[in-house]
Amino acid sequence: MNPLLQVTDLQTHFFTRDGVAKAVDGVSFTLEKGQVLGLVGESGSGKSVTGFSILGLVDPPGRITGGQILFDGTDLVAGGEPALRHLRGKRIAMIFQDPMMTLNPVLRIDTQMVETVRAHEDVSHAEALRRAREALVQVGISPPDERLKSYPHQFSGGMRQRVAIAIALLHKPDLIIADEPTTALDVTIQAQILSELQTLCATSGTALIWITHDLAVVSGLADRLAVMYAGRIIEEGPTAEVIARPRHPYTRGLIDSVPRGKRHGAMLTQIKGMTPSLLKLPKGCKFMPRCPRADRVCEAEPSLVPLTSERSVRCFHPHDDAEEVLQP
Ligand SMILES: Nc1ncnc2c1ncn2[C@@H]1O[C@H](COP(=O)(O)OP(=O)(O)OP(=O)(O)O)[C@@H](O)[C@H]1O
Ligand code: SF4
Ligand SMILES: [Mg+2]
């Protein structure tokens, strides 16, 4: 059976006055029905642009310059806007960091939700309203009737994000792309939303791409992790394995800098140096200037190489599989 989503050698570049920023430079991954993929990496590594590319939401000066995005057998790159128009919001939904990217400030929640349902489905107002109620209950807003009559500004930040998630769920999408949706929320609400989404994926078969810079948050949620650096995936595999035995020096650096749990009292280390500008990337391995394992070999460009059927890494000198780090 084909995977739900298969991204192959995706290239999304920004043609700026100062040069071409290859925000996504040869990204490939697959996602099965019901699977949760955590897309992690530092700021500027290309996580959001990857998500926006799938939904065809990259604006000039950016554009997809190559690769394939197969969603349930349809190539979204070749199909362009006509192919995406039928899928966006219906079979593929996006949850943004700022819920106001989804919500209209001047419309009541019931109006927005009913319009969303009826944009893709020929159902009565009453049926659309029933679906809106159901979606609100699903994200823990209960009883929903009073809430439906409110405007976005009458909600707290956490509630607004729940409503935005409810809107994403209205069509029972096959894929949700969530771009740091809980970053602005306090930890209790963040944990509630994470657990609700996890239950939803497990029960409804919805696949989820969870974009975040926070390895600790995603480690409890994702089945698989893809770690991005400078527009590329540098390590990919089952979450528990990547966290316990990171093979790429960058992934290891990320994990060593998580101040949590069993690491309490242990020395925290930071990855040296800064995220490089995409306009001034080094030749060869893009992580070389920051890498404690770098040598002359790394002046060539490493490829993402499978280590097992489940894991791959882009590094000439990956850490040994036997080297286990403390769990974050
Ligand atoms: N509108 C734009 N114009 C020019 N370059 C852009 C634009 N949007 C993104 N980029 C380039 O793409 C890179 C990746 O951006 P992206 O938003 O995907 O990063 P990210 O990994 O989501 O980071 P963050 O954690 O900060 O959200 C940026 O560093 C920048 O170089
Ligand atoms: S290829 Fe070399 S520089 Fe790049 S991550 Fe591996 S060891 Fe470090
Ligand atoms: Mg981002």
CSV table of C-alpha atoms and ligand atoms in Angstrom, one decimal:
chain,number,residue,atom,x,y,z
A,1,MET,CA,0.0,0.0,0.0
A,2,ASN,CA,1.3,3.5,-0.8
A,3,PRO,CA,2.1,5.8,2.1
A,4,LEU,CA,-0.3,8.6,2.8
A,5,LEU,CA,2.4,11.2,2.1
A,6,GLN,CA,5.6,10.7,0.2
A,7,VAL,CA,7.9,13.7,-0.1
A,8,THR,CA,10.8,13.2,-2.4
A,9,ASP,CA,13.8,15.5,-3.0
A,10,LEU,CA,11.7,18.6,-2.2
A,11,GLN,CA,13.4,21.9,-3.1
A,12,THR,CA,11.8,25.2,-2.0
A,13,HIS,CA,14.0,28.2,-2.6
A,14,PHE,CA,13.6,32.0,-1.8
A,15,PHE,CA,15.0,34.2,-4.5
A,16,THR,CA,16.0,37.3,-2.5
A,17,ARG,CA,18.0,40.4,-3.5
A,18,ASP,CA,21.0,39.0,-1.6
A,19,GLY,CA,20.9,35.6,-3.2
A,20,VAL,CA,19.0,32.3,-3.3
A,21,ALA,CA,18.1,30.9,0.1
A,22,LYS,CA,17.6,27.1,-0.2
A,23,ALA,CA,15.1,26.9,2.7
A,24,VAL,CA,14.3,23.3,1.8
A,25,ASP,CA,17.1,21.6,0.0
A,26,GLY,CA,16.4,18.0,-1.0
A,27,VAL,CA,13.9,16.9,1.8
A,28,SER,CA,12.5,13.4,1.5
A,29,PHE,CA,10.3,11.5,4.0
A,30,THR,CA,7.2,9.3,4.1
A,31,LEU,CA,4.2,9.3,6.4
A,32,GLU,CA,1.8,6.5,6.9
A,33,LYS,CA,-1.9,6.8,7.8
A,34,GLY,CA,-2.2,7.6,11.6
A,35,GLN,CA,1.5,8.2,12.0
A,36,VAL,CA,2.9,11.2,13.9
A,37,LEU,CA,6.1,12.7,12.5
A,38,GLY,CA,8.0,15.2,14.6
A,39,LEU,CA,9.9,17.7,12.4
A,40,VAL,CA,12.5,19.3,14.7
A,41,GLY,CA,15.4,21.7,14.3
A,42,GLU,CA,16.7,25.1,15.3
A,43,SER,CA,15.1,28.3,14.1
A,44,GLY,CA,15.6,28.9,10.4
A,45,SER,CA,16.2,25.2,9.6
A,46,GLY,CA,13.3,25.0,7.1
A,47,LYS,CA,10.6,23.3,9.2
A,48,SER,CA,7.8,25.7,8.5
A,49,VAL,CA,8.7,26.1,4.8
A,50,THR,CA,8.5,22.3,4.5
A,51,GLY,CA,5.0,22.4,6.0
A,52,PHE,CA,3.9,25.3,3.8
A,53,SER,CA,5.3,23.6,0.7
A,54,ILE,CA,3.0,20.6,1.2
A,55,LEU,CA,0.0,22.9,1.4
A,56,GLY,CA,1.1,25.1,-1.5
A,57,LEU,CA,1.3,28.1,0.9
A,58,VAL,CA,4.8,29.4,-0.1
A,59,ASP,CA,4.6,33.0,-1.2
A,60,PRO,CA,7.1,34.9,-3.4
A,61,PRO,CA,10.0,35.4,-3.4
A,62,GLY,CA,9.8,31.7,-2.5
A,63,ARG,CA,8.7,28.8,-4.7
A,64,ILE,CA,9.0,25.1,-5.0
A,65,THR,CA,11.8,24.5,-7.6
A,66,GLY,CA,11.9,20.7,-7.6
A,67,GLY,CA,10.8,17.4,-6.1
A,68,GLN,CA,7.6,15.6,-5.6
A,69,ILE,CA,4.9,15.6,-2.9
A,70,LEU,CA,2.7,12.6,-3.4
A,71,PHE,CA,-0.5,12.8,-1.2
A,72,ASP,CA,-2.6,9.6,-1.5
A,73,GLY,CA,-1.2,9.2,-5.0
A,74,THR,CA,-1.7,12.8,-6.2
A,75,ASP,CA,1.4,14.9,-7.0
A,76,LEU,CA,0.8,18.2,-5.3
A,77,VAL,CA,3.8,19.9,-7.0
A,78,ALA,CA,2.8,18.9,-10.5
A,79,GLY,CA,-1.0,19.4,-9.7
A,80,GLY,CA,-0.4,22.9,-8.3
A,81,GLU,CA,-3.3,25.0,-7.0
A,82,PRO,CA,-6.1,23.1,-8.7
A,83,ALA,CA,-5.1,19.9,-7.0
A,84,LEU,CA,-4.6,21.6,-3.7
A,85,ARG,CA,-7.8,23.5,-3.6
A,86,HIS,CA,-9.8,20.3,-3.1
A,87,LEU,CA,-7.5,19.0,-0.4
A,88,ARG,CA,-6.6,22.1,1.6
A,89,GLY,CA,-8.7,22.4,4.8
A,90,LYS,CA,-10.6,19.2,3.9
A,91,ARG,CA,-8.1,16.3,3.6
A,92,ILE,CA,-5.1,18.3,4.7
A,93,ALA,CA,-5.4,20.9,7.5
A,94,MET,CA,-2.9,23.2,9.1
A,95,ILE,CA,-2.7,24.5,12.6
A,96,PHE,CA,-0.5,27.6,12.9
A,97,GLN,CA,1.4,28.9,15.9
A,98,ASP,CA,-0.9,31.9,15.9
A,99,PRO,CA,-4.6,30.8,15.9
A,100,MET,CA,-5.5,34.1,14.4
A,101,MET,CA,-4.0,32.8,11.1
A,102,THR,CA,-7.0,30.5,11.1
A,103,LEU,CA,-9.7,32.6,12.9
A,104,ASN,CA,-11.4,35.7,11.5
A,105,PRO,CA,-11.6,38.3,14.3
A,106,VAL,CA,-14.9,39.8,13.1
A,107,LEU,CA,-16.9,36.6,12.8
A,108,ARG,CA,-18.6,34.6,15.5
A,109,ILE,CA,-17.1,31.1,16.0
A,110,ASP,CA,-20.3,29.4,14.8
A,111,THR,CA,-20.4,31.4,11.6
A,112,GLN,CA,-16.7,30.5,10.9
A,113,MET,CA,-17.2,26.8,11.6
A,114,VAL,CA,-20.4,26.5,9.6
A,115,GLU,CA,-18.8,28.3,6.7
A,116,THR,CA,-15.8,26.0,6.9
A,117,VAL,CA,-17.9,22.8,6.8
A,118,ARG,CA,-20.1,24.1,3.9
A,119,ALA,CA,-17.1,25.3,1.8
A,120,HIS,CA,-16.3,21.6,1.1
A,121,GLU,CA,-19.5,19.7,1.8
A,122,ASP,CA,-23.1,20.2,0.6
A,123,VAL,CA,-24.8,19.9,4.0
A,124,SER,CA,-27.5,21.8,5.8
A,125,HIS,CA,-26.8,24.7,8.2
A,126,ALA,CA,-28.1,22.5,11.0
A,127,GLU,CA,-25.8,19.6,10.1
A,128,ALA,CA,-22.8,21.9,9.8
A,129,LEU,CA,-23.6,23.3,13.3
A,130,ARG,CA,-23.9,19.8,14.7
A,131,ARG,CA,-20.4,19.1,13.3
A,132,ALA,CA,-19.0,22.3,14.8
A,133,ARG,CA,-20.4,21.4,18.2
A,134,GLU,CA,-18.9,17.9,17.9
A,135,ALA,CA,-15.5,19.3,17.0
A,136,LEU,CA,-15.5,21.7,19.9
A,137,VAL,CA,-16.3,18.9,22.3
A,138,GLN,CA,-13.5,16.9,20.8
A,139,VAL,CA,-10.9,19.5,21.8
A,140,GLY,CA,-12.3,19.8,25.3
A,141,ILE,CA,-14.7,22.8,24.9
A,142,SER,CA,-17.8,21.6,26.6
A,143,PRO,CA,-20.6,22.6,26.7
A,144,PRO,CA,-20.0,24.2,23.3
A,145,ASP,CA,-23.2,26.1,22.6
A,146,GLU,CA,-22.3,29.3,24.5
A,147,ARG,CA,-18.8,29.2,23.1
A,148,LEU,CA,-20.2,28.9,19.5
A,149,LYS,CA,-21.8,32.3,19.9
A,150,SER,CA,-18.6,34.0,20.9
A,151,TYR,CA,-16.1,36.0,18.9
A,152,PRO,CA,-12.4,35.1,19.0
A,153,HIS,CA,-11.4,38.0,21.2
A,154,GLN,CA,-13.7,36.6,23.9
A,155,PHE,CA,-11.4,33.6,24.3
A,156,SER,CA,-8.1,33.1,26.1
A,157,GLY,CA,-5.0,32.3,23.9
A,158,GLY,CA,-5.3,28.6,24.9
A,159,MET,CA,-9.0,28.5,24.0
A,160,ARG,CA,-8.5,30.3,20.7
A,161,GLN,CA,-5.9,27.6,19.8
A,162,ARG,CA,-8.4,24.9,20.7
A,163,VAL,CA,-11.0,26.5,18.4
A,164,ALA,CA,-8.4,26.6,15.6
A,165,ILE,CA,-7.7,23.0,16.2
A,166,ALA,CA,-11.4,22.2,16.2
A,167,ILE,CA,-11.7,24.0,12.8
A,168,ALA,CA,-8.8,21.8,11.5
A,169,LEU,CA,-10.7,18.7,12.6
A,170,LEU,CA,-14.0,19.7,11.0
A,171,HIS,CA,-13.5,17.6,7.9
A,172,LYS,CA,-11.8,14.7,9.7
A,173,PRO,CA,-8.6,15.3,7.7
A,174,ASP,CA,-6.2,12.6,6.7
A,175,LEU,CA,-3.3,14.8,7.5
A,176,ILE,CA,-2.8,17.7,9.9
A,177,ILE,CA,0.3,19.8,9.7
A,178,ALA,CA,0.8,21.5,13.1
A,179,ASP,CA,3.4,24.3,13.1
A,180,GLU,CA,4.5,25.0,16.8
A,181,PRO,CA,0.8,25.3,17.8
A,182,THR,CA,1.4,25.1,21.5
A,183,THR,CA,4.6,27.2,21.9
A,184,ALA,CA,2.7,30.3,23.1
A,185,LEU,CA,0.6,28.3,25.6
A,186,ASP,CA,1.3,27.5,29.2
A,187,VAL,CA,2.6,24.0,29.9
A,188,THR,CA,-0.6,22.6,31.4
A,189,ILE,CA,-2.7,23.6,28.4
A,190,GLN,CA,0.1,22.5,26.1
A,191,ALA,CA,0.1,19.0,27.7
A,192,GLN,CA,-3.7,18.7,27.4
A,193,ILE,CA,-3.7,19.7,23.7
A,194,LEU,CA,-0.9,17.3,22.9
A,195,SER,CA,-2.7,14.4,24.6
A,196,GLU,CA,-5.9,15.2,22.8
A,197,LEU,CA,-4.3,15.3,19.4
A,198,GLN,CA,-2.4,12.0,20.2
A,199,THR,CA,-5.7,10.3,21.1
A,200,LEU,CA,-7.3,11.7,17.9
A,201,CYS,CA,-4.6,10.4,15.7
A,202,ALA,CA,-4.7,7.0,17.3
A,203,THR,CA,-8.5,6.7,17.1
A,204,SER,CA,-9.3,8.4,13.7
A,205,GLY,CA,-6.2,7.4,11.7
A,206,THR,CA,-5.3,11.0,11.1
A,207,ALA,CA,-1.6,11.5,10.3
A,208,LEU,CA,0.2,14.4,12.0
A,209,ILE,CA,3.3,16.4,11.2
A,210,TRP,CA,4.3,18.2,14.4
A,211,ILE,CA,6.8,21.0,13.7
A,212,THR,CA,8.7,22.2,16.7
A,213,HIS,CA,12.1,23.3,17.9
A,214,ASP,CA,11.3,21.6,21.3
A,215,LEU,CA,12.6,18.0,21.3
A,216,ALA,CA,11.2,17.4,24.8
A,217,VAL,CA,7.6,18.2,23.6
A,218,VAL,CA,7.7,16.1,20.5
A,219,SER,CA,9.5,13.1,22.0
A,220,GLY,CA,6.3,12.0,23.9
A,221,LEU,CA,4.1,12.5,20.9
A,222,ALA,CA,5.8,11.4,17.6
A,223,ASP,CA,6.3,7.9,16.3
A,224,ARG,CA,9.1,9.1,14.1
A,225,LEU,CA,11.5,12.1,14.2
A,226,ALA,CA,13.1,13.9,11.3
A,227,VAL,CA,15.8,16.4,12.4
A,228,MET,CA,16.4,19.3,10.1
A,229,TYR,CA,19.5,21.4,9.7
A,230,ALA,CA,20.0,24.1,7.0
A,231,GLY,CA,17.2,23.0,4.8
A,232,ARG,CA,18.0,19.3,5.0
A,233,ILE,CA,17.0,16.3,7.0
A,234,ILE,CA,20.1,15.2,8.8
A,235,GLU,CA,18.7,12.3,10.8
A,236,GLU,CA,15.5,10.3,10.7
A,237,GLY,CA,14.1,7.3,12.6
A,238,PRO,CA,11.7,6.0,15.3
A,239,THR,CA,11.5,8.6,18.1
A,240,ALA,CA,12.6,6.4,20.9
A,241,GLU,CA,15.7,5.2,19.0
A,242,VAL,CA,16.7,8.7,17.8
A,243,ILE,CA,16.4,10.1,21.3
A,244,ALA,CA,18.2,7.2,23.1
A,245,ARG,CA,20.9,6.8,20.4
A,246,PRO,CA,21.3,9.8,18.3
A,247,ARG,CA,23.7,9.1,15.5
A,248,HIS,CA,24.2,12.6,14.1
A,249,PRO,CA,26.4,15.0,16.1
A,250,TYR,CA,23.8,17.8,15.7
A,251,THR,CA,20.9,15.6,17.0
A,252,ARG,CA,23.2,14.6,19.9
A,253,GLY,CA,23.9,18.2,20.6
A,254,LEU,CA,20.2,19.0,20.6
A,255,ILE,CA,19.5,16.2,23.1
A,256,ASP,CA,22.5,17.1,25.3
A,257,SER,CA,21.0,20.6,25.6
A,258,VAL,CA,17.6,19.5,26.9
A,259,PRO,CA,17.4,20.4,30.6
A,260,ARG,CA,15.0,17.8,31.9
A,261,GLY,CA,14.2,14.6,33.8
A,262,LYS,CA,17.0,12.2,34.4
A,263,ARG,CA,19.5,14.8,33.1
A,264,HIS,CA,18.9,16.8,36.3
A,265,GLY,CA,22.3,17.5,37.8
A,266,ALA,CA,24.1,16.5,34.7
A,267,MET,CA,26.2,19.0,32.7
A,268,LEU,CA,24.1,20.7,30.0
A,269,THR,CA,26.0,21.5,26.9
A,270,GLN,CA,25.1,23.9,24.1
A,271,ILE,CA,25.9,23.3,20.5
A,272,LYS,CA,28.7,25.8,19.7
A,273,GLY,CA,28.2,28.5,17.2
A,274,MET,CA,25.1,29.9,15.5
A,275,THR,CA,22.7,28.5,12.9
A,276,PRO,CA,24.3,29.5,9.6
A,277,SER,CA,22.8,31.9,7.2
A,278,LEU,CA,21.4,30.0,4.2
A,279,LEU,CA,23.1,32.5,2.0
A,280,LYS,CA,26.5,31.7,3.4
A,281,LEU,CA,26.6,27.9,3.9
A,282,PRO,CA,29.9,26.2,4.1
A,283,LYS,CA,31.0,23.8,1.4
A,284,GLY,CA,30.6,20.1,2.2
A,285,CYS,CA,28.8,19.2,5.4
A,286,LYS,CA,26.7,22.2,6.5
A,287,PHE,CA,27.2,21.4,10.2
A,288,MET,CA,31.0,21.3,9.9
A,289,PRO,CA,31.9,24.7,11.5
A,290,ARG,CA,30.0,23.6,14.7
A,291,CYS,CA,30.8,19.9,14.7
A,292,PRO,CA,33.1,18.4,17.3
A,293,ARG,CA,33.7,15.3,15.0
A,294,ALA,CA,34.6,17.2,11.8
A,295,ASP,CA,37.7,16.4,9.8
A,296,ARG,CA,38.9,16.8,6.3
A,297,VAL,CA,36.5,14.2,5.0
A,298,CYS,CA,33.6,16.5,5.9
A,299,GLU,CA,34.7,19.0,3.3
A,300,ALA,CA,32.7,16.8,0.9
A,301,GLU,CA,28.9,16.8,1.1
A,302,PRO,CA,27.4,13.8,3.0
A,303,SER,CA,24.2,12.2,1.8
A,304,LEU,CA,21.3,10.9,3.9
A,305,VAL,CA,22.3,7.3,4.2
A,306,PRO,CA,20.1,4.4,5.5
A,307,LEU,CA,21.6,2.8,8.6
A,308,THR,CA,18.8,0.3,9.0
A,309,SER,CA,15.4,-0.1,7.3
A,310,GLU,CA,14.1,2.3,9.9
A,311,ARG,CA,16.9,4.9,10.3
A,312,SER,CA,19.0,7.2,8.2
A,313,VAL,CA,21.7,9.8,8.9
A,314,ARG,CA,23.6,12.4,6.9
A,315,CYS,CA,27.1,12.2,8.4
A,316,PHE,CA,30.5,10.7,7.5
A,317,HIS,CA,31.3,10.0,11.2
A,318,PRO,CA,28.1,9.2,13.0
A,319,HIS,CA,28.0,8.3,16.6
A,320,ASP,CA,28.2,4.6,17.4
A,321,ASP,CA,24.9,2.8,17.8
A,322,ALA,CA,26.1,1.5,21.2
A,323,GLU,CA,26.5,5.1,22.6
A,324,GLU,CA,23.3,5.7,24.5
A,325,VAL,CA,22.6,9.2,25.9
A,326,LEU,CA,20.4,9.8,29.0
A,327,GLN,CA,16.8,10.2,28.1
A,328,PRO,CA,15.6,13.8,28.1
B,1,LIG,N1,9.7,35.2,3.1
B,1,LIG,C1,10.9,34.8,3.0
B,1,LIG,N2,11.9,35.4,2.3
B,1,LIG,C2,13.2,35.0,2.3
B,1,LIG,N3,13.6,33.9,2.9
B,1,LIG,C3,12.7,33.2,3.6
B,1,LIG,C4,11.4,33.6,3.8
B,1,LIG,N4,10.7,32.7,4.5
B,1,LIG,C5,11.7,31.8,4.9
B,1,LIG,N5,12.9,32.1,4.4
B,1,LIG,C6,14.1,31.4,4.5
B,1,LIG,O1,13.9,30.1,4.9
B,1,LIG,C7,14.5,29.7,6.1
B,1,LIG,C8,13.7,28.7,6.8
B,1,LIG,O2,12.6,29.3,7.3
B,1,LIG,P1,11.5,28.5,8.2
B,1,LIG,O3,10.4,29.5,8.5
B,1,LIG,O4,11.1,27.2,7.5
B,1,LIG,O5,12.3,28.1,9.5
B,1,LIG,P2,11.8,27.3,10.7
B,1,LIG,O6,12.7,26.1,10.8
B,1,LIG,O7,10.4,27.1,10.7
B,1,LIG,O8,12.3,28.3,11.9
B,1,LIG,P3,11.5,28.7,13.2
B,1,LIG,O9,11.8,27.7,14.3
B,1,LIG,O10,12.1,30.0,13.6
B,1,LIG,O11,10.0,28.8,12.9
B,1,LIG,C9,14.8,31.0,6.8
B,1,LIG,O12,15.9,30.9,7.6
B,1,LIG,C10,15.0,32.0,5.6
B,1,LIG,O13,16.3,31.9,5.2
B,2,SF4,S1,29.8,14.9,8.3
B,2,SF4,FE1,31.5,15.6,9.5
B,2,SF4,S2,31.1,17.7,10.0
B,2,SF4,FE2,29.2,16.8,9.3
B,2,SF4,S3,28.1,16.1,11.1
B,2,SF4,FE3,29.3,14.4,10.4
B,2,SF4,S4,31.2,14.5,11.4
B,2,SF4,FE4,30.2,16.4,11.7
B,3,MG,MG,8.8,27.9,11.7
